[in-house]
Short mmCIF file of C-alpha atoms and ligand atoms in Angstrom, two decimals:
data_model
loop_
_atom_site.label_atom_id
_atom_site.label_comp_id
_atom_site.label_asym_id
_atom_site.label_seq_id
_atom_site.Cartn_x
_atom_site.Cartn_y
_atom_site.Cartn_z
CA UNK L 1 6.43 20.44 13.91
CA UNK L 2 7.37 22.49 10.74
CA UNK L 3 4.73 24.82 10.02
CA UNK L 4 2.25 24.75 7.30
CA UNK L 5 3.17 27.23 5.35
CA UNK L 6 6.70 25.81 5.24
CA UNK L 7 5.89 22.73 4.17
CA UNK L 8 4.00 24.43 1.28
CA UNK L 9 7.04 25.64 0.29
CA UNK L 10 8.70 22.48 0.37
CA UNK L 11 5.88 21.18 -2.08
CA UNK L 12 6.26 23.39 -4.57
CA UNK L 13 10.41 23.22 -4.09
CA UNK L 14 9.62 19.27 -4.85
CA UNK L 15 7.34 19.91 -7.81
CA UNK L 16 9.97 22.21 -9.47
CA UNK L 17 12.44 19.04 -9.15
CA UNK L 18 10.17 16.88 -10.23
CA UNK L 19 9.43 18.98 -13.42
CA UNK L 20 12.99 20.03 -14.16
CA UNK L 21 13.92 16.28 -13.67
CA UNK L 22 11.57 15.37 -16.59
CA UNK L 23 9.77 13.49 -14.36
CA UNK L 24 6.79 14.94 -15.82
CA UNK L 25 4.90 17.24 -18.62
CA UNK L 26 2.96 20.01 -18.60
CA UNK L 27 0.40 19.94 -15.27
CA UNK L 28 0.98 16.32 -14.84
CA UNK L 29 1.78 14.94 -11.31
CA UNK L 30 0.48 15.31 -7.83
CA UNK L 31 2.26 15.39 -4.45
CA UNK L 32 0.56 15.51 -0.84
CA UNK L 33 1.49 15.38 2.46
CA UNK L 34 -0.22 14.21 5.84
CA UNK L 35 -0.51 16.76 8.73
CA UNK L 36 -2.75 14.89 10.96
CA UNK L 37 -5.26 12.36 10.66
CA UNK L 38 -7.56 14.86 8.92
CA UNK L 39 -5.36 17.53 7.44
CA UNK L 40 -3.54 17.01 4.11
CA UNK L 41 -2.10 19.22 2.01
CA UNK L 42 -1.95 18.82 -1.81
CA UNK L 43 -1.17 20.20 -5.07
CA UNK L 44 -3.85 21.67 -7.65
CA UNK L 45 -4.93 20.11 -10.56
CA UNK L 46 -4.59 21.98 -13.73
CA UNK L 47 -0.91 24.03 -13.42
CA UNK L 48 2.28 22.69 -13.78
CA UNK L 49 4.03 21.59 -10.66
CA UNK L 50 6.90 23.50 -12.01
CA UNK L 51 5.86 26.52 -11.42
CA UNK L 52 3.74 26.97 -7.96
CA UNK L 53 3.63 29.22 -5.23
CA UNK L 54 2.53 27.95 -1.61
CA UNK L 55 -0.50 29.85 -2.56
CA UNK L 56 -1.34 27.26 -5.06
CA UNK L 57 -1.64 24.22 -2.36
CA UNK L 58 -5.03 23.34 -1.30
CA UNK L 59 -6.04 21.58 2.07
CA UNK L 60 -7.98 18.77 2.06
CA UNK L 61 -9.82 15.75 4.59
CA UNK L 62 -8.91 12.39 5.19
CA UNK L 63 -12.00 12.01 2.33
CA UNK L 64 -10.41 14.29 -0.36
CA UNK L 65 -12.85 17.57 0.61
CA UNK L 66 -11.53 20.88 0.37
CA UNK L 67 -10.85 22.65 4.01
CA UNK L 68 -9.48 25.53 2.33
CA UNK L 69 -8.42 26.55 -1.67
CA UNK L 70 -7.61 29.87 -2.51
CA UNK L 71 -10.03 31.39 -5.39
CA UNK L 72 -8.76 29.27 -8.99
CA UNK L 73 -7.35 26.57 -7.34
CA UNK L 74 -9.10 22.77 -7.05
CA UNK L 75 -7.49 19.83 -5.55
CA UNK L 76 -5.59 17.17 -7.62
CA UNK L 77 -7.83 14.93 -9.34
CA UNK L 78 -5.96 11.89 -8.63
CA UNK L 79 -6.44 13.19 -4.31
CA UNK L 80 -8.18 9.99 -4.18
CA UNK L 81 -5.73 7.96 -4.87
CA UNK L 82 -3.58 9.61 -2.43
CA UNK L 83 -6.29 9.34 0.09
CA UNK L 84 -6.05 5.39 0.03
CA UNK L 85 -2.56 5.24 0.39
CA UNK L 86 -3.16 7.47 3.98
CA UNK L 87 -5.82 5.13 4.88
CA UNK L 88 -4.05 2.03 3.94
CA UNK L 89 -0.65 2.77 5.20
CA UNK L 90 -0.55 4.91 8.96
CA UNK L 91 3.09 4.55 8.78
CA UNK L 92 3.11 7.19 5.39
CA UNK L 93 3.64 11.00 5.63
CA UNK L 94 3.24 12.00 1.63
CA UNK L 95 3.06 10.69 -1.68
CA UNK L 96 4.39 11.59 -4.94
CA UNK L 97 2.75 11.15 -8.28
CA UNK L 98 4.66 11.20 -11.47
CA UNK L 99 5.52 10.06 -15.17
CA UNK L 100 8.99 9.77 -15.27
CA UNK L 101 9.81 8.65 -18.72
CA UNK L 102 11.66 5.10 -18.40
CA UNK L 103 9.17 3.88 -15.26
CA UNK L 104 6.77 5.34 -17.39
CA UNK L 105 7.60 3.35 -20.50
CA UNK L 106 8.04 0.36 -18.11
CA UNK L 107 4.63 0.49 -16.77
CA UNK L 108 3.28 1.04 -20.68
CA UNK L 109 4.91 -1.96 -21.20
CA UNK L 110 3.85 -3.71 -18.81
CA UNK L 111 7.04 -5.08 -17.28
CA UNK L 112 7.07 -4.24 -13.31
CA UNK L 113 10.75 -3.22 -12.20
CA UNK L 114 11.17 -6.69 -10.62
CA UNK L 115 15.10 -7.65 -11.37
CA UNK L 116 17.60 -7.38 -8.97
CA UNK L 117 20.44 -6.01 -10.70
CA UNK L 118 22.48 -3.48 -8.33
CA UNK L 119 22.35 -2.96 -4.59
CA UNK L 120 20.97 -0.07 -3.99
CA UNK L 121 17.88 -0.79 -5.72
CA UNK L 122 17.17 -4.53 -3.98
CA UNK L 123 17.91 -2.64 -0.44
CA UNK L 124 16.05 0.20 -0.78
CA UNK L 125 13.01 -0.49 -3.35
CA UNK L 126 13.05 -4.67 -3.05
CA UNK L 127 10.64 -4.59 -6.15
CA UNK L 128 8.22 -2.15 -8.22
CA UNK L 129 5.32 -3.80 -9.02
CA UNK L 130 2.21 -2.91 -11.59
CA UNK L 131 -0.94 -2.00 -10.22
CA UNK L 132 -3.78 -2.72 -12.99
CA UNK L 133 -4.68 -0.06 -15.28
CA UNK L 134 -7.72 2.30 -14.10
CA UNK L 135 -9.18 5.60 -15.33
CA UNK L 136 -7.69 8.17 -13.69
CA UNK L 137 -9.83 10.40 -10.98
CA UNK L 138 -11.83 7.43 -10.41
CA UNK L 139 -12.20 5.08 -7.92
CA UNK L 140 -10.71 2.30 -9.87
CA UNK L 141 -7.09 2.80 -9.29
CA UNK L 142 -7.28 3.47 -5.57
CA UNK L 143 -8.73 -0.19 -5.67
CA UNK L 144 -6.21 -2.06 -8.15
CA UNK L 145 -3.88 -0.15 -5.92
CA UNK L 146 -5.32 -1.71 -2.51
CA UNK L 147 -3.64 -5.42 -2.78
CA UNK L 148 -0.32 -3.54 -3.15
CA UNK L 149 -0.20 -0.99 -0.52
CA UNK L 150 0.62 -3.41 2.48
CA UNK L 151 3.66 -4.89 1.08
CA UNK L 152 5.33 -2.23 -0.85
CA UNK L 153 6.65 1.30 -0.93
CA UNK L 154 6.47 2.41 -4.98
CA UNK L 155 4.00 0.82 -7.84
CA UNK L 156 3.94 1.46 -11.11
CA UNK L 157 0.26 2.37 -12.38
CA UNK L 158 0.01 0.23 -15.35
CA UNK L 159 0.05 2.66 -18.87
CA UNK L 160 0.14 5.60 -17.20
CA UNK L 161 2.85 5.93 -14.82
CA UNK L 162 4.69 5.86 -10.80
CA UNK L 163 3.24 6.19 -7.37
CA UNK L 164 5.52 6.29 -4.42
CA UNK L 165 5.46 6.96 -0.68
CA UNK L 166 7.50 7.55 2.51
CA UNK L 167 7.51 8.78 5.82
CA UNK L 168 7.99 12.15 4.50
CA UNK L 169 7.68 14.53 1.66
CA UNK L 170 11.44 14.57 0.82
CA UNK L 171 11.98 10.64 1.80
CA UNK L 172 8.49 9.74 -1.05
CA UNK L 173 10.16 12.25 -3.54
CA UNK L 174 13.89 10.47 -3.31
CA UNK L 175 11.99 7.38 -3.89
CA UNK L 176 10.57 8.57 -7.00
CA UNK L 177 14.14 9.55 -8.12
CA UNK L 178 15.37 5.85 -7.37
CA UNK L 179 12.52 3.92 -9.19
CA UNK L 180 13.11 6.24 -11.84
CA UNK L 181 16.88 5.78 -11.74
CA UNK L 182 16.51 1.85 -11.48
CA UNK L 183 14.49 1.48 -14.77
CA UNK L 184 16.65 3.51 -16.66
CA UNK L 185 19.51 1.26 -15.46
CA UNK L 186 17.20 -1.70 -16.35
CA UNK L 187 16.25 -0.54 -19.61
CA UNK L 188 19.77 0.69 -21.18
CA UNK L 189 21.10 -2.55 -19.92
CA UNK L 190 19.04 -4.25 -21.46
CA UNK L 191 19.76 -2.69 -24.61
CA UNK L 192 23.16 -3.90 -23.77
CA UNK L 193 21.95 -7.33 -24.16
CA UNK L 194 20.39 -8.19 -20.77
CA UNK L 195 21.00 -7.52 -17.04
CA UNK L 196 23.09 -9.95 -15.44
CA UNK L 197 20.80 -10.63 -12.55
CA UNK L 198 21.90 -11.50 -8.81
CA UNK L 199 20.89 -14.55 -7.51
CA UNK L 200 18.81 -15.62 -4.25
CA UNK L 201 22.23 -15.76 -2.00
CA UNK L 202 23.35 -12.07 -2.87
CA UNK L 203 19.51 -10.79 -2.68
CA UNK L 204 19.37 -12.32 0.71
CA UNK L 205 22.82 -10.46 1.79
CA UNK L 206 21.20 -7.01 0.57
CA UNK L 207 18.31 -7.90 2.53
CA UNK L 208 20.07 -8.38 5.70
CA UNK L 209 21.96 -5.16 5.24
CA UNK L 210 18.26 -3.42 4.91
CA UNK L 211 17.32 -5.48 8.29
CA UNK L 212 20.54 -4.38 9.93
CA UNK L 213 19.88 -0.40 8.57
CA UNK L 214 16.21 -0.37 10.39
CA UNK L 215 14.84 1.53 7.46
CA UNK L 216 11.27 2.27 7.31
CA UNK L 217 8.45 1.30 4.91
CA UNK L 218 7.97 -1.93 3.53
CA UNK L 219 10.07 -4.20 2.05
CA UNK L 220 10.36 -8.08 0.97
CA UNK L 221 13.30 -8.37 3.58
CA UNK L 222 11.23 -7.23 6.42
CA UNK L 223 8.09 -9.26 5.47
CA UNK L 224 6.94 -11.83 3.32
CA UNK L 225 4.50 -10.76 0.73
CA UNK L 226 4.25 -12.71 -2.20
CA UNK L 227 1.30 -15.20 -0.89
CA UNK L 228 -0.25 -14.93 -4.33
CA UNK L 229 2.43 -14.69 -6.72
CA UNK L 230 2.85 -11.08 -7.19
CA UNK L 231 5.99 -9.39 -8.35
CA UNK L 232 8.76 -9.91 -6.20
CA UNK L 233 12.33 -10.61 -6.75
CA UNK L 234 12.59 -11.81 -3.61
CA UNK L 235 11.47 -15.37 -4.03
CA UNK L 236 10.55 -14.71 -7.88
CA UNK L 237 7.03 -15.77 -7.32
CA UNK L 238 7.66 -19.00 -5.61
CA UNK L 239 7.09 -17.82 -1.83
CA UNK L 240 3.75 -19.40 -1.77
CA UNK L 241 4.45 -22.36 -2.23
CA UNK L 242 7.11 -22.19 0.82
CA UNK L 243 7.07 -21.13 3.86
CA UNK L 244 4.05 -19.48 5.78
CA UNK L 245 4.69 -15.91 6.65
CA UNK L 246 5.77 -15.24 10.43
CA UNK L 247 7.81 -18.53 10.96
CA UNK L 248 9.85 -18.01 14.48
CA UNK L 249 12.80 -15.54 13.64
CA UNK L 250 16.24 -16.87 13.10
CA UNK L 251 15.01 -19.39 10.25
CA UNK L 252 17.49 -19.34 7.21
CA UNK L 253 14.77 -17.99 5.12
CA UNK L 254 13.98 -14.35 4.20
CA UNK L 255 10.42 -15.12 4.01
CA UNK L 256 9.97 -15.84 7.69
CA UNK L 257 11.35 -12.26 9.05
CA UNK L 258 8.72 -9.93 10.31
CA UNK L 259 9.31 -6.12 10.66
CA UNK L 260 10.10 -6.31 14.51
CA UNK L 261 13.25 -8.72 13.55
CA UNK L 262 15.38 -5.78 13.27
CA UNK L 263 18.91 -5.87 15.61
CA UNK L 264 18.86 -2.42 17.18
CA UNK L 265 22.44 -3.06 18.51
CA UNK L 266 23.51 -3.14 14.89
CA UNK L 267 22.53 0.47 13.59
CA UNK L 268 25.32 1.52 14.33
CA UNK L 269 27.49 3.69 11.43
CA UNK L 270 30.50 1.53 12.24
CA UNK L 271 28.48 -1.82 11.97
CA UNK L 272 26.33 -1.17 9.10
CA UNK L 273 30.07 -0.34 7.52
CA UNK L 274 31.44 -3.26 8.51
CA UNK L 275 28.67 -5.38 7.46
CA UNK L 276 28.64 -3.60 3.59
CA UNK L 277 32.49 -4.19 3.24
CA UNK L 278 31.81 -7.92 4.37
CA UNK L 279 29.18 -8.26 1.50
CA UNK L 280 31.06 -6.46 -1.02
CA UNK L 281 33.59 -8.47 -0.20
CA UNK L 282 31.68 -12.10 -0.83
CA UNK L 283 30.05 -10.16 -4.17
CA UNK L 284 33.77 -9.74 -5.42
CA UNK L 285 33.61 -5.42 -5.60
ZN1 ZN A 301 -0.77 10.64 -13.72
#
């Protein structure tokens, strides 16, 4: 395992990104990792994640109490939110916490990043939804976050800004990047006059070349999630009245594949090449 002090490094090498990526203001933002069960590491609340030296990152519990801060330094304020997304999710290593400016304006406006309008984002987001607004530091947007956690890997937090999480610190950070990426692709084109969307048949394809990759996290393609109408572009909000989740595997439809329906034989570079140039192909590139 890499040592501690390296990965406080690799925190404040993140929060520089993150600031120099506009991704947010002043001391805004919070990243943490997982280093155990009971071990986390996190940023500091009141300094800009710009500018911090391993020094800076405080160690907390599974609950959000200190283990150890140097003298000045307190743990984020939003730790609790982090916290649930630990307790929620064992499969997550870190989480990132940030205000990029178009997910930001997004989640202002109250429009979740739900359209599928290029590849990458359907295979490697699915959907971004909006967690209700809460005041920060408090309990309430840990809990508006709750219904969300099982079923996806990023959320907008409604009118203030983006939460996302991965296996690890670099993999939740890249995520970030991507939801950020996606709604500025979503918002210039719709000043453009409107994303041309894809529809079910070419969503489904992506999906299958996300089953086929084995990547982790969650996803609409590996499970079915939208029992009560939540933002998903995978069946647009009709799932529920479909299928159940966790029909036998093999079924036409998306919604029935669990995360163990994933091919191992087909991880392969050469297949997972062969299987984009096939759906290219059908989408006309
Ligand atoms: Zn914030």
């Amino acid at each position: 395992m890499v040592n501690e002090y390296e990965i406080k490094k690799q925190i404040c090498d993140i929060g520089k990104r993150i600031y120099n990526r506009n991704m947010v203001a002043a001391n805004d933002g919070n990243i943490s990792v997982k280093l155990n069960d009971h071990e986390f590491l996190c940023t500091p609340t009141g300094v800009s994640k710009g500018f911090m030296t391993p020094d800076y990152i405080c160690k907390v519990d599974e609950n959000g109490n200190v283990i150890q801060a140097n003298k000045g330094f307190r743990p984020s304020s939003e730790i609790k939110m982090h916290m649930r997304v630990y307790k929620l999710r064992p499969d997550v290593g870190s989480v990132v916490h940030a205000h990029p400016v178009y997910a930001t304006s997004f989640a202002i406006a109250g429009i979740p990043l739900t359209q599928p309008i290029m590849p990458e984002a359907v295979i490697a987001l699915g959907c971004v939804p909006i967690a209700e607004y809460g005041t920060p530091s408090t309990n309430e947007i840990p809990d508006r976050l709750e219904k969300y956690l099982p079923y996806y890997d990023a959320v907008l937090l409604e009118s203030h800004g983006a939460l996302t999480w991965s296996t690890d610190l670099l993999a939740a950070y890249l995520k970030m990047e991507s939801v950020e990426f996606y709604a500025q692709l979503l918002y210039q084109s719709k000043m453009l006059g409107g994303p041309k969307e894809f529809d079910q048949a070419t969503v489904q394809k992506l999906y299958e070349i996300r089953r086929q990759m084995g990547l982790p996290g969650k996803h609409p393609a590996n499970l079915c999630l939208n029992k009560d109408r939540m933002n998903c572009h995978n069946c647009s909000g009709g799932c529920s009245a479909e299928k159940a989740p966790g029909m036998p595997a093999g079924t036409s439809s998306v919604h029935g594949t669990t995360d163990m329906h994933v091919d191992n034989r087909a991880q392969s570079p050469e297949v997972i090449a062969e299987i984009t140039r096939r759906v290219l192909e059908q989408l006309g590139k």
